[in-house]
JSON list of C-alpha atoms in Angstrom, two decimals:
[
{"chain": "A", "resi": 1, "resn": "UNK", "atom": "CA", "xyz": [67.07, 2.88, 148.23]},
{"chain": "A", "resi": 2, "resn": "UNK", "atom": "CA", "xyz": [68.77, 1.34, 145.20]},
{"chain": "A", "resi": 3, "resn": "UNK", "atom": "CA", "xyz": [71.70, -0.97, 145.83]},
{"chain": "A", "resi": 4, "resn": "UNK", "atom": "CA", "xyz": [75.11, 0.70, 145.74]},
{"chain": "A", "resi": 5, "resn": "UNK", "atom": "CA", "xyz": [78.14, -1.22, 144.45]},
{"chain": "A", "resi": 6, "resn": "UNK", "atom": "CA", "xyz": [81.67, -0.46, 145.61]},
{"chain": "A", "resi": 7, "resn": "UNK", "atom": "CA", "xyz": [84.48, -2.52, 143.99]},
{"chain": "A", "resi": 8, "resn": "UNK", "atom": "CA", "xyz": [87.23, -3.57, 146.38]},
{"chain": "A", "resi": 9, "resn": "UNK", "atom": "CA", "xyz": [90.35, -2.51, 144.52]},
{"chain": "A", "resi": 10, "resn": "UNK", "atom": "CA", "xyz": [92.71, -4.78, 146.46]},
{"chain": "A", "resi": 11, "resn": "UNK", "atom": "CA", "xyz": [91.12, -7.56, 144.38]},
{"chain": "A", "resi": 12, "resn": "UNK", "atom": "CA", "xyz": [91.68, -6.00, 140.96]},
{"chain": "A", "resi": 13, "resn": "UNK", "atom": "CA", "xyz": [94.47, -6.88, 138.55]},
{"chain": "A", "resi": 14, "resn": "UNK", "atom": "CA", "xyz": [96.83, -3.97, 139.13]},
{"chain": "A", "resi": 15, "resn": "UNK", "atom": "CA", "xyz": [98.67, -4.69, 135.89]},
{"chain": "A", "resi": 16, "resn": "UNK", "atom": "CA", "xyz": [95.54, -3.29, 134.19]},
{"chain": "A", "resi": 17, "resn": "UNK", "atom": "CA", "xyz": [94.96, -0.47, 136.69]},
{"chain": "A", "resi": 18, "resn": "UNK", "atom": "CA", "xyz": [94.21, 2.41, 134.30]},
{"chain": "A", "resi": 19, "resn": "UNK", "atom": "CA", "xyz": [92.14, 0.28, 131.91]},
{"chain": "A", "resi": 20, "resn": "UNK", "atom": "CA", "xyz": [90.05, -1.21, 134.71]},
{"chain": "A", "resi": 21, "resn": "UNK", "atom": "CA", "xyz": [89.39, 2.12, 136.42]},
{"chain": "A", "resi": 22, "resn": "UNK", "atom": "CA", "xyz": [88.17, 3.57, 133.12]},
{"chain": "A", "resi": 23, "resn": "UNK", "atom": "CA", "xyz": [85.77, 0.62, 132.81]},
{"chain": "A", "resi": 24, "resn": "UNK", "atom": "CA", "xyz": [84.58, 0.92, 136.42]},
{"chain": "A", "resi": 25, "resn": "UNK", "atom": "CA", "xyz": [84.14, 4.70, 136.18]},
{"chain": "A", "resi": 26, "resn": "UNK", "atom": "CA", "xyz": [81.09, 4.13, 133.97]},
{"chain": "A", "resi": 27, "resn": "UNK", "atom": "CA", "xyz": [79.63, 1.45, 136.23]},
{"chain": "A", "resi": 28, "resn": "UNK", "atom": "CA", "xyz": [80.67, 1.61, 139.90]},
{"chain": "A", "resi": 29, "resn": "UNK", "atom": "CA", "xyz": [79.00, 3.93, 142.41]},
{"chain": "A", "resi": 30, "resn": "UNK", "atom": "CA", "xyz": [82.14, 4.38, 144.49]},
{"chain": "A", "resi": 31, "resn": "UNK", "atom": "CA", "xyz": [85.48, 2.68, 145.22]},
{"chain": "A", "resi": 32, "resn": "UNK", "atom": "CA", "xyz": [86.66, 0.74, 148.25]},
{"chain": "A", "resi": 33, "resn": "UNK", "atom": "CA", "xyz": [90.35, 0.93, 149.16]},
{"chain": "A", "resi": 34, "resn": "UNK", "atom": "CA", "xyz": [91.81, -1.24, 151.94]},
{"chain": "A", "resi": 35, "resn": "UNK", "atom": "CA", "xyz": [94.84, 0.18, 153.74]},
{"chain": "A", "resi": 36, "resn": "UNK", "atom": "CA", "xyz": [96.44, -2.46, 156.00]},
{"chain": "A", "resi": 37, "resn": "UNK", "atom": "CA", "xyz": [99.54, -1.92, 158.12]},
{"chain": "A", "resi": 38, "resn": "UNK", "atom": "CA", "xyz": [100.61, -5.53, 158.72]},
{"chain": "A", "resi": 39, "resn": "UNK", "atom": "CA", "xyz": [99.93, -5.16, 162.46]},
{"chain": "A", "resi": 40, "resn": "UNK", "atom": "CA", "xyz": [96.18, -4.78, 162.97]},
{"chain": "A", "resi": 41, "resn": "UNK", "atom": "CA", "xyz": [95.84, -7.55, 160.39]},
{"chain": "A", "resi": 42, "resn": "UNK", "atom": "CA", "xyz": [98.63, -9.76, 159.09]},
{"chain": "A", "resi": 43, "resn": "UNK", "atom": "CA", "xyz": [98.57, -8.33, 155.62]},
{"chain": "A", "resi": 44, "resn": "UNK", "atom": "CA", "xyz": [99.81, -5.21, 153.83]},
{"chain": "A", "resi": 45, "resn": "UNK", "atom": "CA", "xyz": [97.77, -3.93, 150.90]},
{"chain": "A", "resi": 46, "resn": "UNK", "atom": "CA", "xyz": [97.12, -0.48, 149.44]},
{"chain": "A", "resi": 47, "resn": "UNK", "atom": "CA", "xyz": [98.34, 2.93, 150.57]},
{"chain": "A", "resi": 48, "resn": "UNK", "atom": "CA", "xyz": [97.77, 6.69, 150.40]},
{"chain": "A", "resi": 49, "resn": "UNK", "atom": "CA", "xyz": [99.96, 6.67, 147.27]},
{"chain": "A", "resi": 50, "resn": "UNK", "atom": "CA", "xyz": [97.50, 4.27, 145.61]},
{"chain": "A", "resi": 51, "resn": "UNK", "atom": "CA", "xyz": [94.62, 6.59, 146.57]},
{"chain": "A", "resi": 52, "resn": "UNK", "atom": "CA", "xyz": [96.49, 9.52, 145.02]},
{"chain": "A", "resi": 53, "resn": "UNK", "atom": "CA", "xyz": [96.95, 7.65, 141.74]},
{"chain": "A", "resi": 54, "resn": "UNK", "atom": "CA", "xyz": [93.31, 6.52, 141.75]},
{"chain": "A", "resi": 55, "resn": "UNK", "atom": "CA", "xyz": [92.08, 10.07, 142.34]},
{"chain": "A", "resi": 56, "resn": "UNK", "atom": "CA", "xyz": [93.86, 11.19, 139.17]},
{"chain": "A", "resi": 57, "resn": "UNK", "atom": "CA", "xyz": [91.63, 8.82, 137.18]},
{"chain": "A", "resi": 58, "resn": "UNK", "atom": "CA", "xyz": [88.24, 9.26, 138.82]},
{"chain": "A", "resi": 59, "resn": "UNK", "atom": "CA", "xyz": [85.82, 11.67, 140.42]},
{"chain": "A", "resi": 60, "resn": "UNK", "atom": "CA", "xyz": [83.92, 8.83, 142.10]},
{"chain": "A", "resi": 61, "resn": "UNK", "atom": "CA", "xyz": [83.83, 8.75, 145.92]},
{"chain": "A", "resi": 62, "resn": "UNK", "atom": "CA", "xyz": [86.77, 6.82, 147.38]},
{"chain": "A", "resi": 63, "resn": "UNK", "atom": "CA", "xyz": [86.08, 5.01, 150.66]},
{"chain": "A", "resi": 64, "resn": "UNK", "atom": "CA", "xyz": [89.20, 4.09, 152.62]},
{"chain": "A", "resi": 65, "resn": "UNK", "atom": "CA", "xyz": [89.04, 1.21, 155.10]},
{"chain": "A", "resi": 66, "resn": "UNK", "atom": "CA", "xyz": [91.89, 1.71, 157.56]},
{"chain": "A", "resi": 67, "resn": "UNK", "atom": "CA", "xyz": [93.06, -1.52, 159.15]},
{"chain": "A", "resi": 68, "resn": "UNK", "atom": "CA", "xyz": [95.90, -0.05, 161.20]},
{"chain": "A", "resi": 69, "resn": "UNK", "atom": "CA", "xyz": [97.01, -0.44, 164.78]},
{"chain": "A", "resi": 70, "resn": "UNK", "atom": "CA", "xyz": [97.47, 3.30, 165.26]},
{"chain": "A", "resi": 71, "resn": "UNK", "atom": "CA", "xyz": [95.36, 5.18, 162.69]},
{"chain": "A", "resi": 72, "resn": "UNK", "atom": "CA", "xyz": [95.94, 8.61, 164.17]},
{"chain": "A", "resi": 73, "resn": "UNK", "atom": "CA", "xyz": [95.90, 11.91, 162.31]},
{"chain": "A", "resi": 74, "resn": "UNK", "atom": "CA", "xyz": [99.07, 11.37, 160.25]},
{"chain": "A", "resi": 75, "resn": "UNK", "atom": "CA", "xyz": [97.65, 8.33, 158.42]},
{"chain": "A", "resi": 76, "resn": "UNK", "atom": "CA", "xyz": [94.11, 9.65, 158.31]},
{"chain": "A", "resi": 77, "resn": "UNK", "atom": "CA", "xyz": [95.33, 12.96, 156.90]},
{"chain": "A", "resi": 78, "resn": "UNK", "atom": "CA", "xyz": [97.57, 11.20, 154.39]},
{"chain": "A", "resi": 79, "resn": "UNK", "atom": "CA", "xyz": [94.51, 9.37, 153.02]},
{"chain": "A", "resi": 80, "resn": "UNK", "atom": "CA", "xyz": [92.38, 12.51, 152.93]},
{"chain": "A", "resi": 81, "resn": "UNK", "atom": "CA", "xyz": [95.17, 14.52, 151.31]},
{"chain": "A", "resi": 82, "resn": "UNK", "atom": "CA", "xyz": [95.47, 11.79, 148.67]},
{"chain": "A", "resi": 83, "resn": "UNK", "atom": "CA", "xyz": [91.78, 12.07, 147.78]},
{"chain": "A", "resi": 84, "resn": "UNK", "atom": "CA", "xyz": [89.70, 9.94, 150.18]},
{"chain": "A", "resi": 85, "resn": "UNK", "atom": "CA", "xyz": [86.02, 10.85, 150.40]},
{"chain": "A", "resi": 86, "resn": "UNK", "atom": "CA", "xyz": [85.40, 8.72, 153.49]},
{"chain": "A", "resi": 87, "resn": "UNK", "atom": "CA", "xyz": [87.66, 7.15, 156.11]},
{"chain": "A", "resi": 88, "resn": "UNK", "atom": "CA", "xyz": [86.33, 4.03, 157.86]},
{"chain": "A", "resi": 89, "resn": "UNK", "atom": "CA", "xyz": [87.92, 2.98, 161.15]},
{"chain": "A", "resi": 90, "resn": "UNK", "atom": "CA", "xyz": [87.77, 0.08, 163.58]},
{"chain": "A", "resi": 91, "resn": "UNK", "atom": "CA", "xyz": [86.42, 1.24, 166.95]},
{"chain": "A", "resi": 92, "resn": "UNK", "atom": "CA", "xyz": [88.75, -1.04, 168.92]},
{"chain": "A", "resi": 93, "resn": "UNK", "atom": "CA", "xyz": [91.80, 1.02, 168.01]},
{"chain": "A", "resi": 94, "resn": "UNK", "atom": "CA", "xyz": [90.37, 4.55, 168.34]},
{"chain": "A", "resi": 95, "resn": "UNK", "atom": "CA", "xyz": [88.00, 4.39, 171.31]},
{"chain": "A", "resi": 96, "resn": "UNK", "atom": "CA", "xyz": [90.26, 6.51, 173.52]},
{"chain": "A", "resi": 97, "resn": "UNK", "atom": "CA", "xyz": [90.22, 9.42, 171.05]},
{"chain": "A", "resi": 98, "resn": "UNK", "atom": "CA", "xyz": [87.10, 8.62, 169.07]},
{"chain": "A", "resi": 99, "resn": "UNK", "atom": "CA", "xyz": [85.24, 11.93, 169.42]},
{"chain": "A", "resi": 100, "resn": "UNK", "atom": "CA", "xyz": [88.33, 13.95, 168.58]},
{"chain": "A", "resi": 101, "resn": "UNK", "atom": "CA", "xyz": [89.03, 11.76, 165.55]},
{"chain": "A", "resi": 102, "resn": "UNK", "atom": "CA", "xyz": [85.44, 12.01, 164.27]},
{"chain": "A", "resi": 103, "resn": "UNK", "atom": "CA", "xyz": [85.55, 15.78, 164.66]},
{"chain": "A", "resi": 104, "resn": "UNK", "atom": "CA", "xyz": [88.94, 15.98, 162.95]},
{"chain": "A", "resi": 105, "resn": "UNK", "atom": "CA", "xyz": [87.79, 13.96, 159.91]},
{"chain": "A", "resi": 106, "resn": "UNK", "atom": "CA", "xyz": [84.63, 16.03, 159.51]},
{"chain": "A", "resi": 107, "resn": "UNK", "atom": "CA", "xyz": [86.64, 19.24, 159.82]},
{"chain": "A", "resi": 108, "resn": "UNK", "atom": "CA", "xyz": [88.68, 17.98, 156.85]},
{"chain": "A", "resi": 109, "resn": "UNK", "atom": "CA", "xyz": [85.41, 17.86, 154.84]},
{"chain": "A", "resi": 110, "resn": "UNK", "atom": "CA", "xyz": [85.59, 14.08, 154.75]},
{"chain": "A", "resi": 111, "resn": "UNK", "atom": "CA", "xyz": [83.00, 11.54, 155.87]},
{"chain": "A", "resi": 112, "resn": "UNK", "atom": "CA", "xyz": [83.69, 9.03, 158.62]},
{"chain": "A", "resi": 113, "resn": "UNK", "atom": "CA", "xyz": [82.54, 5.46, 159.06]},
{"chain": "A", "resi": 114, "resn": "UNK", "atom": "CA", "xyz": [83.12, 2.64, 161.54]},
{"chain": "A", "resi": 115, "resn": "UNK", "atom": "CA", "xyz": [83.69, -1.02, 160.80]},
{"chain": "A", "resi": 116, "resn": "UNK", "atom": "CA", "xyz": [82.34, -3.82, 162.97]},
{"chain": "A", "resi": 117, "resn": "UNK", "atom": "CA", "xyz": [84.37, -7.02, 162.99]},
{"chain": "A", "resi": 118, "resn": "UNK", "atom": "CA", "xyz": [82.31, -10.22, 163.29]},
{"chain": "A", "resi": 119, "resn": "UNK", "atom": "CA", "xyz": [82.91, -10.40, 167.06]},
{"chain": "A", "resi": 120, "resn": "UNK", "atom": "CA", "xyz": [82.34, -6.67, 167.67]},
{"chain": "A", "resi": 121, "resn": "UNK", "atom": "CA", "xyz": [78.80, -5.76, 168.82]},
{"chain": "A", "resi": 122, "resn": "UNK", "atom": "CA", "xyz": [76.96, -2.71, 167.53]},
{"chain": "A", "resi": 123, "resn": "UNK", "atom": "CA", "xyz": [76.72, -1.45, 171.14]},
{"chain": "A", "resi": 124, "resn": "UNK", "atom": "CA", "xyz": [80.37, -0.36, 170.87]},
{"chain": "A", "resi": 125, "resn": "UNK", "atom": "CA", "xyz": [79.18, 2.50, 168.66]},
{"chain": "A", "resi": 126, "resn": "UNK", "atom": "CA", "xyz": [76.27, 3.63, 170.84]},
{"chain": "A", "resi": 127, "resn": "UNK", "atom": "CA", "xyz": [77.86, 6.85, 172.09]},
{"chain": "A", "resi": 128, "resn": "UNK", "atom": "CA", "xyz": [78.61, 8.23, 168.63]},
{"chain": "A", "resi": 129, "resn": "UNK", "atom": "CA", "xyz": [76.31, 6.52, 166.11]},
{"chain": "A", "resi": 130, "resn": "UNK", "atom": "CA", "xyz": [74.52, 9.83, 165.63]},
{"chain": "A", "resi": 131, "resn": "UNK", "atom": "CA", "xyz": [77.77, 11.46, 164.47]},
{"chain": "A", "resi": 132, "resn": "UNK", "atom": "CA", "xyz": [78.91, 9.04, 161.78]},
{"chain": "A", "resi": 133, "resn": "UNK", "atom": "CA", "xyz": [78.15, 8.54, 158.10]},
{"chain": "A", "resi": 134, "resn": "UNK", "atom": "CA", "xyz": [78.58, 4.80, 157.64]},
{"chain": "A", "resi": 135, "resn": "UNK", "atom": "CA", "xyz": [78.42, 1.50, 159.53]},
{"chain": "A", "resi": 136, "resn": "UNK", "atom": "CA", "xyz": [80.23, -1.35, 157.80]},
{"chain": "A", "resi": 137, "resn": "UNK", "atom": "CA", "xyz": [79.56, -4.91, 158.91]},
{"chain": "A", "resi": 138, "resn": "UNK", "atom": "CA", "xyz": [82.37, -7.39, 158.23]},
{"chain": "A", "resi": 139, "resn": "UNK", "atom": "CA", "xyz": [80.93, -10.76, 157.24]},
{"chain": "A", "resi": 140, "resn": "UNK", "atom": "CA", "xyz": [84.41, -12.28, 157.26]},
{"chain": "A", "resi": 141, "resn": "UNK", "atom": "CA", "xyz": [87.34, -11.75, 159.61]},
{"chain": "A", "resi": 142, "resn": "UNK", "atom": "CA", "xyz": [89.34, -8.76, 158.36]},
{"chain": "A", "resi": 143, "resn": "UNK", "atom": "CA", "xyz": [92.63, -8.98, 156.54]},
{"chain": "A", "resi": 144, "resn": "UNK", "atom": "CA", "xyz": [92.25, -11.31, 153.58]},
{"chain": "A", "resi": 145, "resn": "UNK", "atom": "CA", "xyz": [89.87, -11.69, 150.64]},
{"chain": "A", "resi": 146, "resn": "UNK", "atom": "CA", "xyz": [88.21, -14.99, 149.79]},
{"chain": "A", "resi": 147, "resn": "UNK", "atom": "CA", "xyz": [87.16, -16.15, 153.28]},
{"chain": "A", "resi": 148, "resn": "UNK", "atom": "CA", "xyz": [83.83, -17.94, 153.84]},
{"chain": "A", "resi": 149, "resn": "UNK", "atom": "CA", "xyz": [80.74, -15.93, 154.70]},
{"chain": "A", "resi": 150, "resn": "UNK", "atom": "CA", "xyz": [79.83, -15.80, 158.41]},
{"chain": "A", "resi": 151, "resn": "UNK", "atom": "CA", "xyz": [76.05, -16.21, 158.33]},
{"chain": "A", "resi": 152, "resn": "UNK", "atom": "CA", "xyz": [75.61, -15.02, 161.91]},
{"chain": "A", "resi": 153, "resn": "UNK", "atom": "CA", "xyz": [76.31, -11.49, 160.64]},
{"chain": "A", "resi": 154, "resn": "UNK", "atom": "CA", "xyz": [72.92, -11.33, 158.94]},
{"chain": "A", "resi": 155, "resn": "UNK", "atom": "CA", "xyz": [71.37, -10.76, 162.37]},
{"chain": "A", "resi": 156, "resn": "UNK", "atom": "CA", "xyz": [73.84, -7.95, 163.04]},
{"chain": "A", "resi": 157, "resn": "UNK", "atom": "CA", "xyz": [72.86, -6.24, 159.78]},
{"chain": "A", "resi": 158, "resn": "UNK", "atom": "CA", "xyz": [69.22, -6.43, 160.87]},
{"chain": "A", "resi": 159, "resn": "UNK", "atom": "CA", "xyz": [70.14, -4.96, 164.27]},
{"chain": "A", "resi": 160, "resn": "UNK", "atom": "CA", "xyz": [71.99, -2.06, 162.65]},
{"chain": "A", "resi": 161, "resn": "UNK", "atom": "CA", "xyz": [69.03, -1.37, 160.37]},
{"chain": "A", "resi": 162, "resn": "UNK", "atom": "CA", "xyz": [66.60, -1.48, 163.30]},
{"chain": "A", "resi": 163, "resn": "UNK", "atom": "CA", "xyz": [68.68, 1.01, 165.29]},
{"chain": "A", "resi": 164, "resn": "UNK", "atom": "CA", "xyz": [68.99, 3.29, 162.27]},
{"chain": "A", "resi": 165, "resn": "UNK", "atom": "CA", "xyz": [65.24, 3.33, 161.68]},
{"chain": "A", "resi": 166, "resn": "UNK", "atom": "CA", "xyz": [64.25, 3.58, 165.34]},
{"chain": "A", "resi": 167, "resn": "UNK", "atom": "CA", "xyz": [66.60, 6.48, 166.06]},
{"chain": "A", "resi": 168, "resn": "UNK", "atom": "CA", "xyz": [66.21, 8.19, 162.70]},
{"chain": "A", "resi": 169, "resn": "UNK", "atom": "CA", "xyz": [69.95, 8.10, 162.00]},
{"chain": "A", "resi": 170, "resn": "UNK", "atom": "CA", "xyz": [71.25, 8.92, 158.54]},
{"chain": "A", "resi": 171, "resn": "UNK", "atom": "CA", "xyz": [74.31, 6.65, 158.32]},
{"chain": "A", "resi": 172, "resn": "UNK", "atom": "CA", "xyz": [74.48, 4.20, 155.43]},
{"chain": "A", "resi": 173, "resn": "UNK", "atom": "CA", "xyz": [74.77, 0.43, 155.96]},
{"chain": "A", "resi": 174, "resn": "UNK", "atom": "CA", "xyz": [77.51, -1.46, 154.15]},
{"chain": "A", "resi": 175, "resn": "UNK", "atom": "CA", "xyz": [78.71, -5.07, 154.03]},
{"chain": "A", "resi": 176, "resn": "UNK", "atom": "CA", "xyz": [82.32, -6.08, 153.49]},
{"chain": "A", "resi": 177, "resn": "UNK", "atom": "CA", "xyz": [83.06, -9.73, 152.76]},
{"chain": "A", "resi": 178, "resn": "UNK", "atom": "CA", "xyz": [81.60, -12.39, 150.45]},
{"chain": "A", "resi": 179, "resn": "UNK", "atom": "CA", "xyz": [79.08, -10.16, 148.67]},
{"chain": "A", "resi": 180, "resn": "UNK", "atom": "CA", "xyz": [78.20, -12.44, 145.75]},
{"chain": "A", "resi": 181, "resn": "UNK", "atom": "CA", "xyz": [75.44, -14.46, 144.12]},
{"chain": "A", "resi": 182, "resn": "UNK", "atom": "CA", "xyz": [75.24, -16.78, 147.14]},
{"chain": "A", "resi": 183, "resn": "UNK", "atom": "CA", "xyz": [74.63, -13.95, 149.61]},
{"chain": "A", "resi": 184, "resn": "UNK", "atom": "CA", "xyz": [73.05, -11.07, 147.65]},
{"chain": "A", "resi": 185, "resn": "UNK", "atom": "CA", "xyz": [69.49, -12.04, 148.54]},
{"chain": "A", "resi": 186, "resn": "UNK", "atom": "CA", "xyz": [70.19, -12.62, 152.23]},
{"chain": "A", "resi": 187, "resn": "UNK", "atom": "CA", "xyz": [72.07, -9.34, 152.53]},
{"chain": "A", "resi": 188, "resn": "UNK", "atom": "CA", "xyz": [69.32, -7.39, 150.79]},
{"chain": "A", "resi": 189, "resn": "UNK", "atom": "CA", "xyz": [66.64, -8.97, 152.97]},
{"chain": "A", "resi": 190, "resn": "UNK", "atom": "CA", "xyz": [68.63, -8.10, 156.10]},
{"chain": "A", "resi": 191, "resn": "UNK", "atom": "CA", "xyz": [68.76, -4.43, 155.10]},
{"chain": "A", "resi": 192, "resn": "UNK", "atom": "CA", "xyz": [72.14, -3.88, 153.48]},
{"chain": "A", "resi": 193, "resn": "UNK", "atom": "CA", "xyz": [72.55, -0.83, 151.26]},
{"chain": "A", "resi": 194, "resn": "UNK", "atom": "CA", "xyz": [76.15, -0.84, 149.98]},
{"chain": "A", "resi": 195, "resn": "UNK", "atom": "CA", "xyz": [77.84, -3.96, 148.60]},
{"chain": "A", "resi": 196, "resn": "UNK", "atom": "CA", "xyz": [81.63, -4.17, 148.56]},
{"chain": "A", "resi": 197, "resn": "UNK", "atom": "CA", "xyz": [82.35, -6.54, 145.68]},
{"chain": "A", "resi": 198, "resn": "UNK", "atom": "CA", "xyz": [85.68, -8.31, 145.40]},
{"chain": "A", "resi": 199, "resn": "UNK", "atom": "CA", "xyz": [86.91, -11.58, 143.90]},
{"chain": "A", "resi": 200, "resn": "UNK", "atom": "CA", "xyz": [83.78, -13.72, 144.29]},
{"chain": "A", "resi": 201, "resn": "UNK", "atom": "CA", "xyz": [81.36, -10.91, 143.56]},
{"chain": "A", "resi": 202, "resn": "UNK", "atom": "CA", "xyz": [83.06, -9.24, 140.61]},
{"chain": "A", "resi": 203, "resn": "UNK", "atom": "CA", "xyz": [86.68, -9.67, 139.59]},
{"chain": "A", "resi": 204, "resn": "UNK", "atom": "CA", "xyz": [86.61, -13.47, 139.49]},
{"chain": "A", "resi": 205, "resn": "UNK", "atom": "CA", "xyz": [83.47, -13.70, 137.35]},
{"chain": "A", "resi": 206, "resn": "UNK", "atom": "CA", "xyz": [85.14, -13.15, 133.99]},
{"chain": "A", "resi": 207, "resn": "UNK", "atom": "CA", "xyz": [88.55, -12.25, 132.60]},
{"chain": "A", "resi": 208, "resn": "UNK", "atom": "CA", "xyz": [87.04, -9.21, 130.87]},
{"chain": "A", "resi": 209, "resn": "UNK", "atom": "CA", "xyz": [85.99, -6.71, 133.53]},
{"chain": "A", "resi": 210, "resn": "UNK", "atom": "CA", "xyz": [83.10, -5.20, 131.58]},
{"chain": "A", "resi": 211, "resn": "UNK", "atom": "CA", "xyz": [81.64, -8.69, 131.13]},
{"chain": "A", "resi": 212, "resn": "UNK", "atom": "CA", "xyz": [82.27, -9.48, 134.80]},
{"chain": "A", "resi": 213, "resn": "UNK", "atom": "CA", "xyz": [80.35, -6.35, 135.81]},
{"chain": "A", "resi": 214, "resn": "UNK", "atom": "CA", "xyz": [77.35, -7.20, 133.62]},
{"chain": "A", "resi": 215, "resn": "UNK", "atom": "CA", "xyz": [77.39, -10.74, 135.02]},
{"chain": "A", "resi": 216, "resn": "UNK", "atom": "CA", "xyz": [77.43, -9.39, 138.59]},
{"chain": "A", "resi": 217, "resn": "UNK", "atom": "CA", "xyz": [74.48, -7.08, 137.90]},
{"chain": "A", "resi": 218, "resn": "UNK", "atom": "CA", "xyz": [72.49, -9.90, 136.31]},
{"chain": "A", "resi": 219, "resn": "UNK", "atom": "CA", "xyz": [73.17, -12.19, 139.26]},
{"chain": "A", "resi": 220, "resn": "UNK", "atom": "CA", "xyz": [72.19, -9.47, 141.72]},
{"chain": "A", "resi": 221, "resn": "UNK", "atom": "CA", "xyz": [68.96, -8.73, 139.86]},
{"chain": "A", "resi": 222, "resn": "UNK", "atom": "CA", "xyz": [68.09, -12.41, 139.66]},
{"chain": "A", "resi": 223, "resn": "UNK", "atom": "CA", "xyz": [68.71, -13.00, 143.36]},
{"chain": "A", "resi": 224, "resn": "UNK", "atom": "CA", "xyz": [66.91, -9.88, 144.62]},
{"chain": "A", "resi": 225, "resn": "UNK", "atom": "CA", "xyz": [64.13, -9.47, 142.05]},
{"chain": "A", "resi": 226, "resn": "UNK", "atom": "CA", "xyz": [61.36, -10.50, 144.44]},
{"chain": "A", "resi": 227, "resn": "UNK", "atom": "CA", "xyz": [62.51, -8.31, 147.32]},
{"chain": "A", "resi": 228, "resn": "UNK", "atom": "CA", "xyz": [60.53, -5.11, 147.76]},
{"chain": "A", "resi": 229, "resn": "UNK", "atom": "CA", "xyz": [62.74, -2.02, 147.89]},
{"chain": "A", "resi": 230, "resn": "UNK", "atom": "CA", "xyz": [62.80, -0.20, 151.20]}
]
C-alpha cells in the first residue's frame, strides 16, 4: 500500500486558505480537520463551518477528528452535514453509546474511525474493531501541534497492524503527531499507512506551500526508500 498523506489544516496559514487548498488539491490524498471543544482538550480549533467552507473548494475526502467531551449526534451530524467523509472519535467519551454511534455514522453514509491517545490501549476497541474504518494512533498527547514524538507508540502501531492482519480487518492505520523526516522511517517500518502532516512535516518546511510539499515528499522518499512495501 502506497503512503497516504493527509495535511492537518489547523496548521495551515488561514490567511491563504483558498490559495493553499488549491495547491493541496493537486497533491494531498485527503484532508485532516481537528475540531476541539476546549473541554476534552484545552484548545479550540476548527469547526463544522470550516468544513463547510473547505468542502466548497475540494472533492477530496475530509477526515474530521472530534476532540469533544460530548460528541453526540448533534456535533457528529453537523460535521457530516458540512461535508465530512469520516468522523474519528475518542473511545473514552463514547463507550456508553459506541455501537449506536457507529451505526448512526454509517447510516449517514460516512466512515467512522477511533483515535487512541498515547495512554489508551488498543484493547479498548476490541468489541467493535470489526465495524470501523480507521484506527488513528496519537504519537503526541492530543490538543496542540508541535509536541515531541512519543517513541513508545511505535510498538502500539505494530500491535494494531498485527491485529489487523491476524483478524483480516479492513480498517486503515493512521498516525497523528510528529510525522516528519525524523519519524517517517520508523512509522513506515512499524506499519503505518496514513500520515497526518502538520507544522514539522509540511507547513513549516518552506514559506511556499508547493515547495514545502515537494520537500516533504523528497524527505519521505529518502527516509523510506529501503523499506519494502507491504
